[in-house]
Coordinates of C-alpha atoms in Angstrom, one line a residue:
M53 CA 21.2 -13.8 -68.3
T54 CA 21.4 -10.5 -70.0
S55 CA 24.1 -8.0 -70.6
E56 CA 22.1 -5.4 -68.8
Q57 CA 21.9 -7.5 -65.7
R58 CA 23.2 -5.6 -62.6
T59 CA 25.6 -7.5 -60.4
A60 CA 25.1 -6.9 -56.7
H61 CA 28.0 -5.3 -54.9
F62 CA 30.0 -7.9 -53.1
R63 CA 32.9 -7.8 -50.7
M64 CA 35.4 -10.6 -50.2
P65 CA 35.3 -11.8 -46.6
E66 CA 38.6 -11.3 -44.8
H67 CA 39.0 -15.0 -44.1
L68 CA 38.7 -15.9 -47.8
F69 CA 41.3 -13.3 -48.7
A70 CA 43.6 -14.7 -46.0
E71 CA 43.2 -18.2 -47.4
L72 CA 44.2 -17.0 -50.9
A73 CA 47.0 -14.8 -49.5
A74 CA 48.5 -17.8 -47.9
G75 CA 48.7 -19.4 -51.4
G76 CA 45.8 -21.8 -51.0
G77 CA 42.0 -21.3 -51.1
S78 CA 39.0 -23.3 -50.0
A79 CA 36.2 -24.2 -52.3
Q80 CA 34.4 -21.1 -50.9
A81 CA 37.3 -18.8 -51.8
V82 CA 37.5 -20.2 -55.3
A83 CA 33.7 -19.8 -55.8
F84 CA 34.1 -16.2 -54.7
L85 CA 36.8 -15.6 -57.4
E86 CA 34.5 -17.2 -59.9
R87 CA 31.7 -14.8 -59.0
G88 CA 34.1 -11.9 -59.5
E89 CA 35.1 -13.3 -62.9
R90 CA 31.4 -13.6 -63.9
A91 CA 30.8 -9.9 -63.1
R92 CA 33.9 -8.8 -65.0
R93 CA 33.0 -11.0 -68.0
L94 CA 29.5 -9.5 -68.2
L95 CA 30.9 -5.9 -68.0
L96 CA 33.4 -6.6 -70.8
L97 CA 30.7 -8.2 -72.9
R98 CA 28.4 -5.2 -72.5
T99 CA 31.3 -3.0 -73.6
L100 CA 32.0 -5.1 -76.6
L101 CA 28.3 -5.2 -77.6
D102 CA 28.2 -1.4 -77.6
H103 CA 30.9 -1.6 -80.3
L104 CA 29.4 -4.4 -82.3
V105 CA 25.9 -3.0 -82.7
A106 CA 26.9 -0.4 -85.2
L107 CA 29.5 -2.6 -87.0
P108 CA 28.6 -3.1 -90.8
T109 CA 28.3 -6.8 -91.4
P110 CA 27.0 -9.3 -94.0
L111 CA 26.0 -11.5 -91.0
T112 CA 22.9 -11.3 -88.8
P113 CA 23.3 -8.1 -86.8
A114 CA 24.8 -8.4 -83.3
A115 CA 21.5 -7.1 -81.7
E116 CA 19.5 -9.9 -83.3
A117 CA 22.1 -12.5 -82.3
W118 CA 22.1 -11.2 -78.7
R119 CA 18.3 -11.5 -78.7
V120 CA 18.5 -15.1 -79.7
L121 CA 21.1 -15.8 -77.0
K122 CA 18.9 -14.1 -74.3
E123 CA 15.9 -16.1 -75.4
A124 CA 17.9 -19.3 -75.0
A125 CA 19.1 -18.1 -71.6
Q126 CA 15.5 -17.8 -70.4
R127 CA 15.0 -21.5 -71.1
T128 CA 18.3 -23.0 -70.0
P129 CA 20.2 -20.3 -68.0
E130 CA 22.9 -22.5 -66.5
R131 CA 24.1 -23.9 -69.9
V132 CA 24.0 -20.4 -71.6
E133 CA 25.9 -18.9 -68.6
A134 CA 28.5 -21.6 -68.8
L135 CA 28.9 -20.8 -72.5
L136 CA 29.4 -17.1 -71.9
L137 CA 31.8 -17.8 -69.0
A138 CA 33.9 -20.3 -71.0
P139 CA 37.6 -19.5 -71.4
T140 CA 37.4 -19.3 -75.1
T141 CA 34.6 -16.7 -74.8
G142 CA 36.7 -14.7 -72.5
A143 CA 39.7 -14.9 -74.9
W144 CA 37.4 -13.8 -77.8
I145 CA 36.0 -10.8 -75.9
A146 CA 39.5 -9.6 -74.9
H147 CA 40.8 -10.1 -78.5
M148 CA 37.8 -8.2 -79.9
L149 CA 38.3 -5.3 -77.5
R150 CA 41.9 -5.1 -78.5
R151 CA 40.8 -5.1 -82.1
V152 CA 38.3 -2.3 -81.8
H153 CA 40.9 -0.2 -80.0
G154 CA 43.5 -0.9 -82.7
T155 CA 45.9 -2.9 -80.7
A156 CA 45.4 -6.3 -82.4
N157 CA 45.0 -7.6 -86.0
G158 CA 43.1 -10.3 -87.6
P159 CA 40.7 -11.1 -90.5
P160 CA 37.9 -8.7 -91.4
L161 CA 36.4 -7.4 -88.1
W162 CA 32.9 -8.5 -89.1
A163 CA 34.1 -12.1 -89.4
E164 CA 35.6 -12.2 -85.9
A165 CA 32.5 -10.4 -84.5
G166 CA 30.5 -13.2 -86.0
R167 CA 31.6 -15.3 -83.1
L168 CA 28.6 -13.8 -81.3
N169 CA 26.4 -15.5 -83.9
A170 CA 28.1 -18.8 -83.3
L171 CA 27.5 -18.4 -79.6
A172 CA 23.9 -17.6 -80.2
T173 CA 23.6 -20.7 -82.4
V174 CA 25.1 -22.9 -79.6
A175 CA 22.8 -21.3 -77.0
S176 CA 19.8 -22.1 -79.3
L177 CA 20.9 -25.7 -79.6
H178 CA 21.2 -26.0 -75.9
A179 CA 17.7 -24.5 -75.3
G180 CA 16.0 -26.4 -78.2
T181 CA 14.8 -23.1 -79.7
E182 CA 14.3 -22.4 -83.4
T183 CA 16.3 -19.8 -85.1
L184 CA 18.1 -18.8 -88.3
L185 CA 21.3 -16.8 -88.3
R186 CA 23.8 -15.8 -91.0
V187 CA 27.3 -16.9 -89.8
A188 CA 30.9 -16.6 -90.9
L189 CA 32.6 -19.7 -92.3
T190 CA 36.3 -20.4 -92.7
D191 CA 37.1 -23.0 -95.3
G192 CA 33.5 -24.1 -95.0
A193 CA 33.7 -24.6 -91.2
L194 CA 31.7 -23.1 -88.4
P195 CA 33.3 -23.5 -84.9
L196 CA 30.6 -24.1 -82.3
P197 CA 31.9 -23.1 -78.9
G198 CA 31.8 -25.9 -76.3
L199 CA 30.5 -28.4 -78.9
G200 CA 32.9 -28.8 -81.8
T201 CA 33.2 -27.8 -85.4
A202 CA 30.8 -28.3 -88.3
R203 CA 32.3 -28.4 -91.8
L204 CA 30.4 -28.3 -95.0
P205 CA 31.2 -31.1 -97.5
D206 CA 33.6 -29.7 -100.1
G207 CA 33.1 -26.2 -98.5
A208 CA 34.5 -23.2 -100.2
D209 CA 38.0 -22.1 -99.3
G210 CA 38.7 -18.9 -97.3
L211 CA 36.2 -16.7 -95.6
T212 CA 32.5 -17.0 -96.7
T213 CA 29.1 -16.6 -95.2
G214 CA 26.5 -19.3 -94.5
R215 CA 23.2 -19.9 -92.7
A216 CA 22.9 -21.8 -89.4
S217 CA 19.4 -22.9 -88.6
T218 CA 18.4 -24.7 -85.3
R219 CA 15.4 -26.7 -84.3
A220 CA 15.0 -29.0 -81.3
G221 CA 18.7 -29.3 -80.8
E222 CA 19.4 -30.1 -84.5
L223 CA 21.7 -27.9 -86.7
T224 CA 21.4 -27.4 -90.4
L225 CA 24.3 -25.5 -91.9
T226 CA 24.3 -24.2 -95.5
G227 CA 26.9 -22.4 -97.5
P228 CA 28.8 -22.5 -100.8
D229 CA 31.0 -25.3 -102.0
R230 CA 34.2 -24.8 -104.0
T231 CA 32.2 -24.2 -107.2
G232 CA 29.9 -21.7 -105.5
R233 CA 26.9 -24.0 -105.4
P234 CA 25.0 -24.3 -102.1
V235 CA 25.7 -27.4 -99.9
Y236 CA 24.3 -28.3 -96.5
L237 CA 25.0 -30.3 -93.4
T238 CA 22.6 -31.5 -90.8
C239 CA 23.7 -32.9 -87.4
R240 CA 23.0 -32.9 -83.7
P241 CA 26.2 -31.2 -82.3
A242 CA 27.5 -32.5 -78.9
A243 CA 30.8 -32.7 -77.2
E244 CA 32.0 -36.3 -76.6
P245 CA 34.1 -38.0 -73.9
I246 CA 37.5 -39.2 -75.2
G247 CA 37.2 -42.7 -76.5
T248 CA 33.7 -42.3 -77.9
T249 CA 33.3 -43.2 -81.5
E250 CA 33.2 -39.8 -83.1
S251 CA 29.9 -39.4 -85.0
A252 CA 30.3 -42.6 -86.9
G253 CA 33.4 -41.3 -88.6
D254 CA 31.6 -38.3 -90.1
S255 CA 34.3 -35.9 -91.3
C256 CA 31.8 -33.1 -91.4
W257 CA 31.4 -33.0 -87.7
S258 CA 34.3 -32.9 -85.2
P259 CA 33.1 -33.0 -81.7
L260 CA 34.9 -31.3 -78.8
R261 CA 36.5 -34.0 -76.8
T262 CA 36.3 -33.9 -73.0
L263 CA 38.5 -35.3 -70.3
T264 CA 36.4 -37.2 -67.7
H265 CA 37.1 -36.5 -64.1
T266 CA 35.3 -38.6 -61.5
T267 CA 34.1 -36.9 -58.4
P268 CA 32.0 -38.1 -55.4
S269 CA 29.0 -36.3 -56.9
G270 CA 29.5 -37.8 -60.4
P271 CA 31.7 -37.4 -63.5
V272 CA 32.9 -33.9 -64.6
A273 CA 33.6 -33.2 -68.3
I274 CA 36.7 -30.9 -68.8
P275 CA 37.2 -29.8 -72.4
L276 CA 40.4 -31.0 -74.1
E277 CA 40.3 -28.0 -76.5
D278 CA 42.1 -28.6 -79.8
L279 CA 39.6 -27.0 -82.2
D280 CA 38.4 -23.6 -81.0
P281 CA 40.2 -20.7 -82.7
Y282 CA 40.3 -18.8 -79.4
R283 CA 41.8 -21.6 -77.3
D284 CA 45.4 -20.2 -77.5
L285 CA 44.7 -17.6 -74.8
D286 CA 45.7 -14.8 -77.3
D287 CA 45.1 -14.4 -81.0
P288 CA 43.0 -16.9 -83.0
L289 CA 44.7 -19.9 -84.6
P290 CA 43.5 -22.8 -86.8
P291 CA 42.5 -26.2 -85.3
A292 CA 45.2 -28.8 -84.4
R293 CA 43.1 -31.9 -84.1
L294 CA 44.7 -34.6 -81.9
D295 CA 44.9 -38.1 -83.2
A296 CA 42.5 -40.5 -81.4
D297 CA 45.5 -42.3 -79.7
E298 CA 47.0 -39.0 -78.5
A299 CA 43.6 -38.0 -77.0
L300 CA 43.4 -41.4 -75.2
A301 CA 46.9 -40.8 -73.9
W302 CA 45.7 -37.4 -72.5
Q303 CA 42.8 -39.1 -70.7
R304 CA 45.0 -41.8 -69.2
L305 CA 47.6 -39.2 -68.0
F306 CA 44.9 -36.9 -66.7
T307 CA 43.3 -39.7 -64.8
E308 CA 46.6 -40.6 -63.1
A309 CA 47.4 -36.9 -62.4
T310 CA 44.0 -36.3 -60.7
E311 CA 44.4 -39.4 -58.7
I312 CA 47.7 -37.9 -57.4
L313 CA 45.9 -34.7 -56.5
A314 CA 43.2 -36.6 -54.7
T315 CA 45.6 -38.1 -52.2
T316 CA 46.0 -34.8 -50.3
G317 CA 42.4 -34.2 -49.3
G318 CA 40.9 -30.7 -49.1
T319 CA 42.0 -27.7 -51.2
E320 CA 42.5 -25.1 -48.5
R321 CA 46.3 -25.5 -48.3
P322 CA 48.7 -24.2 -51.0
G323 CA 49.5 -26.8 -53.6
R324 CA 46.2 -28.5 -53.5
L325 CA 43.6 -28.5 -56.3
D326 CA 40.2 -29.9 -57.0
P327 CA 40.5 -30.7 -60.8
A328 CA 36.7 -30.1 -61.2
V329 CA 37.4 -26.3 -61.1
I330 CA 39.6 -26.5 -64.3
R331 CA 37.6 -25.0 -67.2
S332 CA 39.7 -26.5 -70.1
V333 CA 43.0 -28.0 -71.0
V334 CA 44.6 -26.9 -74.3
P335 CA 47.1 -29.4 -75.7
W336 CA 50.1 -27.6 -77.0
A337 CA 52.2 -28.6 -80.1
R338 CA 51.7 -32.4 -80.0
T339 CA 48.9 -34.0 -82.2
S340 CA 50.1 -37.6 -82.2
L341 CA 51.9 -40.2 -80.1
L342 CA 55.2 -39.9 -81.9
P343 CA 57.7 -38.8 -81.0
P344 CA 57.4 -39.8 -77.4
P345 CA 56.8 -36.9 -75.0
P346 CA 59.5 -35.8 -72.5
P347 CA 58.9 -36.7 -68.8
D348 CA 58.4 -33.0 -67.8
V349 CA 56.1 -30.3 -69.1
R350 CA 58.1 -28.1 -71.5
V351 CA 55.4 -25.5 -72.2
S352 CA 52.5 -24.3 -70.0
A353 CA 50.6 -21.0 -69.9
S354 CA 47.4 -19.4 -68.7
S355 CA 45.7 -16.0 -69.2
G356 CA 43.6 -13.7 -67.0
D357 CA 41.2 -13.4 -69.9
S358 CA 40.5 -17.2 -69.9
Y359 CA 39.9 -18.1 -66.2
G360 CA 40.5 -21.8 -65.5
A361 CA 42.0 -22.6 -68.9
M362 CA 45.6 -24.0 -69.1
L363 CA 47.7 -24.6 -72.2
I364 CA 50.0 -27.6 -71.6
S365 CA 52.4 -29.6 -73.6
R366 CA 51.8 -33.3 -72.7
P367 CA 54.5 -34.9 -70.6
S368 CA 54.9 -38.7 -70.1
C369 CA 54.8 -38.4 -66.3
P370 CA 51.5 -37.9 -64.4
L371 CA 53.3 -36.3 -61.5
A372 CA 54.6 -33.6 -63.8
L373 CA 51.1 -33.0 -65.2
A374 CA 49.7 -32.8 -61.6
E375 CA 52.3 -30.2 -60.7
T376 CA 51.5 -28.2 -63.8
L377 CA 47.7 -28.3 -63.1
V378 CA 48.4 -26.8 -59.7
H379 CA 50.9 -24.2 -61.1
E380 CA 48.6 -22.9 -63.8
F381 CA 45.5 -22.7 -61.6
Q382 CA 47.5 -20.6 -59.2
H383 CA 47.9 -18.2 -62.0
S384 CA 44.2 -18.2 -62.6
K385 CA 43.5 -17.5 -58.9
L386 CA 45.9 -14.6 -58.9
A387 CA 44.6 -13.1 -62.1
A388 CA 41.1 -13.2 -60.6
L389 CA 42.4 -11.5 -57.5
I390 CA 44.1 -8.8 -59.6
H391 CA 40.7 -8.2 -61.3
L392 CA 39.2 -7.5 -57.9
F393 CA 42.0 -5.6 -56.2
P394 CA 44.9 -3.5 -57.4
L395 CA 47.8 -5.3 -56.0
V396 CA 50.9 -3.6 -57.4
D397 CA 51.8 -0.2 -58.9
D398 CA 53.7 -1.6 -61.9
D399 CA 55.5 0.6 -64.3
R400 CA 56.0 -2.6 -66.4
A401 CA 59.8 -2.2 -66.5
E402 CA 61.4 -5.6 -66.8
R403 CA 64.3 -5.3 -64.4
Y404 CA 63.7 -8.0 -61.7
Y405 CA 65.2 -11.4 -61.2
A406 CA 62.8 -14.3 -61.4
P407 CA 64.4 -17.7 -60.5
W408 CA 62.3 -19.6 -63.0
R409 CA 62.9 -17.3 -66.0
P410 CA 65.8 -16.6 -68.3
D411 CA 64.9 -12.9 -68.6
P412 CA 64.2 -10.0 -66.4
R413 CA 60.5 -9.6 -65.3
H414 CA 58.2 -6.7 -64.4
L415 CA 56.6 -6.7 -60.9
T416 CA 53.2 -8.2 -62.0
G417 CA 55.1 -11.1 -63.6
L418 CA 57.2 -11.4 -60.5
L419 CA 54.1 -11.6 -58.3
H420 CA 52.5 -14.2 -60.6
G421 CA 55.7 -16.3 -60.4
A422 CA 55.8 -16.1 -56.6
Y423 CA 52.2 -17.1 -56.2
A424 CA 52.4 -19.9 -58.7
F425 CA 55.6 -21.4 -57.3
T426 CA 54.4 -21.1 -53.7
G427 CA 51.7 -23.4 -54.8
V428 CA 54.2 -25.7 -56.5
A429 CA 56.2 -25.8 -53.3
G430 CA 53.1 -26.8 -51.4
F431 CA 52.4 -29.5 -54.0
W432 CA 55.8 -31.1 -53.3
R433 CA 55.5 -30.6 -49.5
D434 CA 52.5 -32.9 -49.6
R435 CA 54.7 -35.6 -51.1
L436 CA 57.7 -35.5 -48.8
D437 CA 56.7 -38.8 -47.2
H438 CA 55.8 -40.6 -50.4
P439 CA 57.7 -43.9 -50.7
E440 CA 58.5 -43.4 -54.4
H441 CA 58.7 -39.6 -54.8
G442 CA 59.9 -38.5 -51.4
L443 CA 63.5 -37.7 -52.2
T444 CA 62.5 -35.9 -55.4
A445 CA 59.8 -34.0 -53.5
S446 CA 62.4 -32.9 -50.9
Y447 CA 64.5 -31.4 -53.6
H448 CA 61.7 -29.5 -55.4
F449 CA 60.1 -28.4 -52.1
A450 CA 63.4 -27.0 -50.9
L451 CA 64.2 -25.3 -54.2
R452 CA 60.8 -23.7 -54.7
R453 CA 60.3 -22.5 -51.2
T454 CA 63.8 -20.8 -51.3
Q455 CA 63.2 -19.2 -54.7
S456 CA 59.7 -18.1 -53.9
R457 CA 60.8 -16.5 -50.6
L458 CA 63.6 -14.6 -52.5
V459 CA 61.0 -13.1 -54.9
V460 CA 58.6 -12.3 -52.0
R461 CA 61.4 -10.3 -50.4
T462 CA 61.9 -8.4 -53.6
L463 CA 58.2 -7.6 -53.8
L464 CA 58.0 -6.5 -50.2
T465 CA 61.0 -4.2 -50.5
S466 CA 60.0 -2.8 -53.9
G467 CA 57.8 0.0 -52.5
R468 CA 55.3 -0.7 -55.3
L469 CA 52.7 -2.9 -53.5
T470 CA 49.2 -1.5 -52.7
G471 CA 47.7 -2.2 -49.3
A472 CA 45.9 -5.3 -50.6
G473 CA 49.1 -6.3 -52.4
H474 CA 51.1 -6.0 -49.3
S475 CA 48.6 -8.1 -47.4
L476 CA 48.7 -10.8 -50.1
V477 CA 52.5 -10.9 -50.3
S478 CA 52.8 -10.9 -46.5
G479 CA 50.6 -13.9 -46.5
L480 CA 52.9 -15.7 -48.9
A481 CA 55.8 -14.7 -46.7
R482 CA 54.3 -16.2 -43.6
T483 CA 53.6 -19.5 -45.5
L484 CA 57.1 -19.7 -46.9
D485 CA 58.8 -18.7 -43.6
G486 CA 57.0 -21.5 -41.9
W487 CA 58.1 -24.0 -44.6
L488 CA 61.7 -22.8 -44.4
R489 CA 61.9 -24.0 -40.8
E490 CA 60.7 -27.5 -41.8
P491 CA 63.4 -30.2 -42.0
V492 CA 64.3 -31.6 -45.5
D493 CA 66.6 -34.4 -46.5
P494 CA 70.1 -32.8 -46.2
A495 CA 71.4 -34.1 -49.6
A496 CA 68.3 -32.9 -51.4
L497 CA 68.6 -29.5 -49.6
A498 CA 72.2 -29.1 -50.7
R499 CA 71.4 -29.8 -54.3
A500 CA 68.5 -27.4 -54.2
R501 CA 70.7 -24.6 -52.8
L502 CA 73.2 -25.3 -55.5
A503 CA 70.6 -25.3 -58.3
A504 CA 69.2 -22.0 -57.0
A505 CA 72.7 -20.4 -56.9
L506 CA 73.5 -21.7 -60.3
H507 CA 70.4 -20.3 -61.9
R508 CA 70.8 -16.9 -60.3
T509 CA 74.5 -16.7 -61.2
E510 CA 74.0 -17.7 -64.8
W511 CA 71.0 -15.3 -65.0
R512 CA 73.2 -12.4 -63.9
L513 CA 76.0 -13.4 -66.3
R514 CA 73.6 -13.5 -69.2
N515 CA 71.6 -10.4 -68.4
I516 CA 73.6 -7.9 -66.3
A517 CA 76.3 -5.7 -67.8
P518 CA 79.4 -5.0 -65.6
P519 CA 79.2 -1.5 -64.2
E520 CA 81.3 1.2 -65.8
H521 CA 82.5 2.3 -62.4
P522 CA 82.4 -0.8 -60.0
E523 CA 82.9 1.3 -56.9
G524 CA 80.6 4.2 -57.9
G525 CA 77.2 2.6 -57.2
D526 CA 76.2 2.6 -60.9
P527 CA 72.6 1.6 -61.5
T528 CA 72.0 -1.8 -63.0
R529 CA 72.6 -2.0 -66.7
F530 CA 71.3 -4.8 -68.8
L531 CA 73.3 -6.4 -71.7
P532 CA 71.9 -5.2 -75.1
D533 CA 72.3 -8.6 -76.8
R534 CA 70.4 -10.8 -74.3
A535 CA 68.9 -14.1 -75.7
P536 CA 66.8 -16.9 -74.2
W537 CA 68.9 -19.7 -72.6
P538 CA 67.8 -23.2 -71.5
D539 CA 67.6 -23.9 -67.8
V540 CA 69.0 -27.5 -67.8
R541 CA 70.0 -27.6 -64.2
T542 CA 66.8 -27.2 -62.2
H543 CA 65.5 -30.6 -63.1
A544 CA 69.0 -32.2 -63.5
F545 CA 69.8 -31.6 -59.9
A546 CA 66.7 -33.2 -58.6
V547 CA 68.4 -36.6 -58.3
R548 CA 71.9 -37.4 -57.1
P549 CA 73.9 -38.8 -60.1
A550 CA 75.1 -42.4 -59.4
D551 CA 78.0 -42.2 -61.8
P552 CA 79.0 -38.5 -62.2
R553 CA 80.9 -37.6 -65.4
T554 CA 80.2 -34.0 -66.2
P555 CA 81.1 -31.0 -64.0
D556 CA 77.4 -30.5 -63.3
E557 CA 77.0 -34.1 -62.2
H558 CA 80.0 -33.9 -59.9
L559 CA 78.6 -30.8 -58.3
A560 CA 75.2 -32.4 -57.9
A561 CA 76.9 -35.5 -56.4
G562 CA 78.6 -33.4 -53.7
D563 CA 82.1 -33.2 -55.2
P564 CA 82.7 -29.5 -55.9
A565 CA 86.5 -30.0 -56.3
A566 CA 86.0 -32.3 -59.3
A567 CA 83.3 -30.0 -60.6
L568 CA 85.6 -27.0 -60.4
D569 CA 88.3 -28.8 -62.4
G570 CA 85.8 -29.8 -65.0
Y571 CA 84.4 -26.3 -65.4
A572 CA 88.0 -24.9 -65.7
E573 CA 88.7 -27.4 -68.5
G574 CA 85.5 -26.3 -70.3
L575 CA 86.4 -22.6 -69.9
A576 CA 89.8 -23.2 -71.4
R577 CA 88.0 -24.4 -74.5
E578 CA 85.1 -21.9 -74.4
P579 CA 86.3 -18.8 -72.5
G580 CA 83.5 -16.8 -70.9
D581 CA 80.8 -19.3 -71.6
P582 CA 78.0 -18.2 -69.1
H583 CA 76.9 -21.7 -68.3
L584 CA 80.4 -23.0 -67.5
L585 CA 81.4 -19.8 -65.7
A586 CA 78.3 -19.9 -63.5
G587 CA 79.2 -23.5 -62.5
W588 CA 82.8 -22.5 -61.9
I589 CA 81.7 -19.6 -59.6
V590 CA 79.3 -21.8 -57.6
A591 CA 81.7 -24.7 -57.3
R592 CA 84.4 -22.3 -56.1
G593 CA 82.0 -20.9 -53.6
A594 CA 81.3 -24.3 -52.2
L595 CA 85.0 -24.8 -51.6
E596 CA 86.2 -21.4 -50.6
R597 CA 84.0 -19.5 -48.2
G598 CA 84.7 -15.9 -47.3
P599 CA 83.9 -12.2 -48.2
E600 CA 85.4 -12.4 -51.7
T601 CA 83.4 -15.6 -52.5
R602 CA 80.2 -14.1 -51.2
R603 CA 80.8 -10.9 -53.2
L604 CA 81.4 -12.9 -56.4
L605 CA 78.2 -15.0 -55.9
A606 CA 76.2 -11.9 -55.2
R607 CA 77.5 -10.0 -58.3
P608 CA 79.2 -12.5 -60.7
E609 CA 79.2 -9.9 -63.5
L610 CA 82.1 -8.2 -61.6
L611 CA 84.4 -11.1 -62.4
P612 CA 87.4 -9.7 -64.3

């Protein structure tokens, strides 16, 4: 593969777009998105190389590093292509393009550009070719994308340069130690499945660990990326190596989560996922078993620059991880679609309500949320008849289908969708409209409606300023002192409390009168508290139906 390679024009078949617009996507549809991502990645790489060729550097020049990489690609094209299409490579390219255009910061530019030399070194190791490249070292370490990190014994602190030579799959790395004298390391770099004895305890080589996923055609290795500086889907950061026990916990949890996903069969419908399409999992924040993780995923993220990668804080519950894998891959699919089609004319103004966020969102963010949570709703729909999770699934399915349909309506009435965007969102609407007609356990449905109303009410109280002239049709004004707030009710309302004590628990248990009294008592102590006030408004709405109640639920910020 070369950067000059021309990609043939391709057009997405209508039936594949329809699958994706419905919120799902067959293996053929996902493969088409991957081809689009490949074309985009090569174009961005070509653009970056044009900037790097003339960059002054103490390292081997970019043109020579690229020649080494192309030579390796001729011998082992699949492995080198996988290297160039890896999520961390995409994140590096995007970061470097921001740097050369002055919109990002970092260490000396030549040092970050030296990532190309590391990529060429890895390509040479894959191909078994012989080469010598000057590379950038940080604290004596050289990250090798897709393999791990080599670290010189007693390597010099800070940013230095070294030499990486390869021969028949073996690496020899040389550079200065802390006294300035040359030291070297020789190893045969390779990623390793979790549970493998890591290089006989050699502290100079840290292999990339991989999660093993078993498929009918054999095992698939999915990187558990805790080393690469470009794993964070944004700016580079230092490694955060997981303890061996924490890595094993990830493998056990991932195995259970993929078994959950396997019970639903094919991937065409929304909410279904073949885990083999995941490019990497980036563990967030935790490096050891203690303290114990929460049952749900507290942080997850993905980036259009890093297709197939997902940053996740480990939960204790495999069902929560399975849901998050579906959620984040929905984001990857939509990002790939946005790279192929302009979907929305977005002025980036953050003024729209998103039922899963504490803050206003712009239209692109709103579209991402609708697409991701349509997939989440489908995930729970597949589990409605599960003997253990059926009631919980009923709640989450009812909640996410309602919230997603609300956002889809906002998108369709925004007047900012392109033709392709309108087709996509209309496809989501058809899926959700069909699901809204499906029966759900009445008690779970009631709690879901309450949770949706509580979130929207509290969001408006925390974000929307009362109009200066309530009857004058003033435009929406946002409060100047908005701050993030925790959504503690979405998950709390999933199960009916057996012994309700708090106002929220009384409301979730179906006793709005007791809840109203509790909220009123709380407001007497903390007047105007948005959390309590939202509960009071929703509980009152459950007891007193009529025009005034509907008006207050629609615009709670008007409350005197």
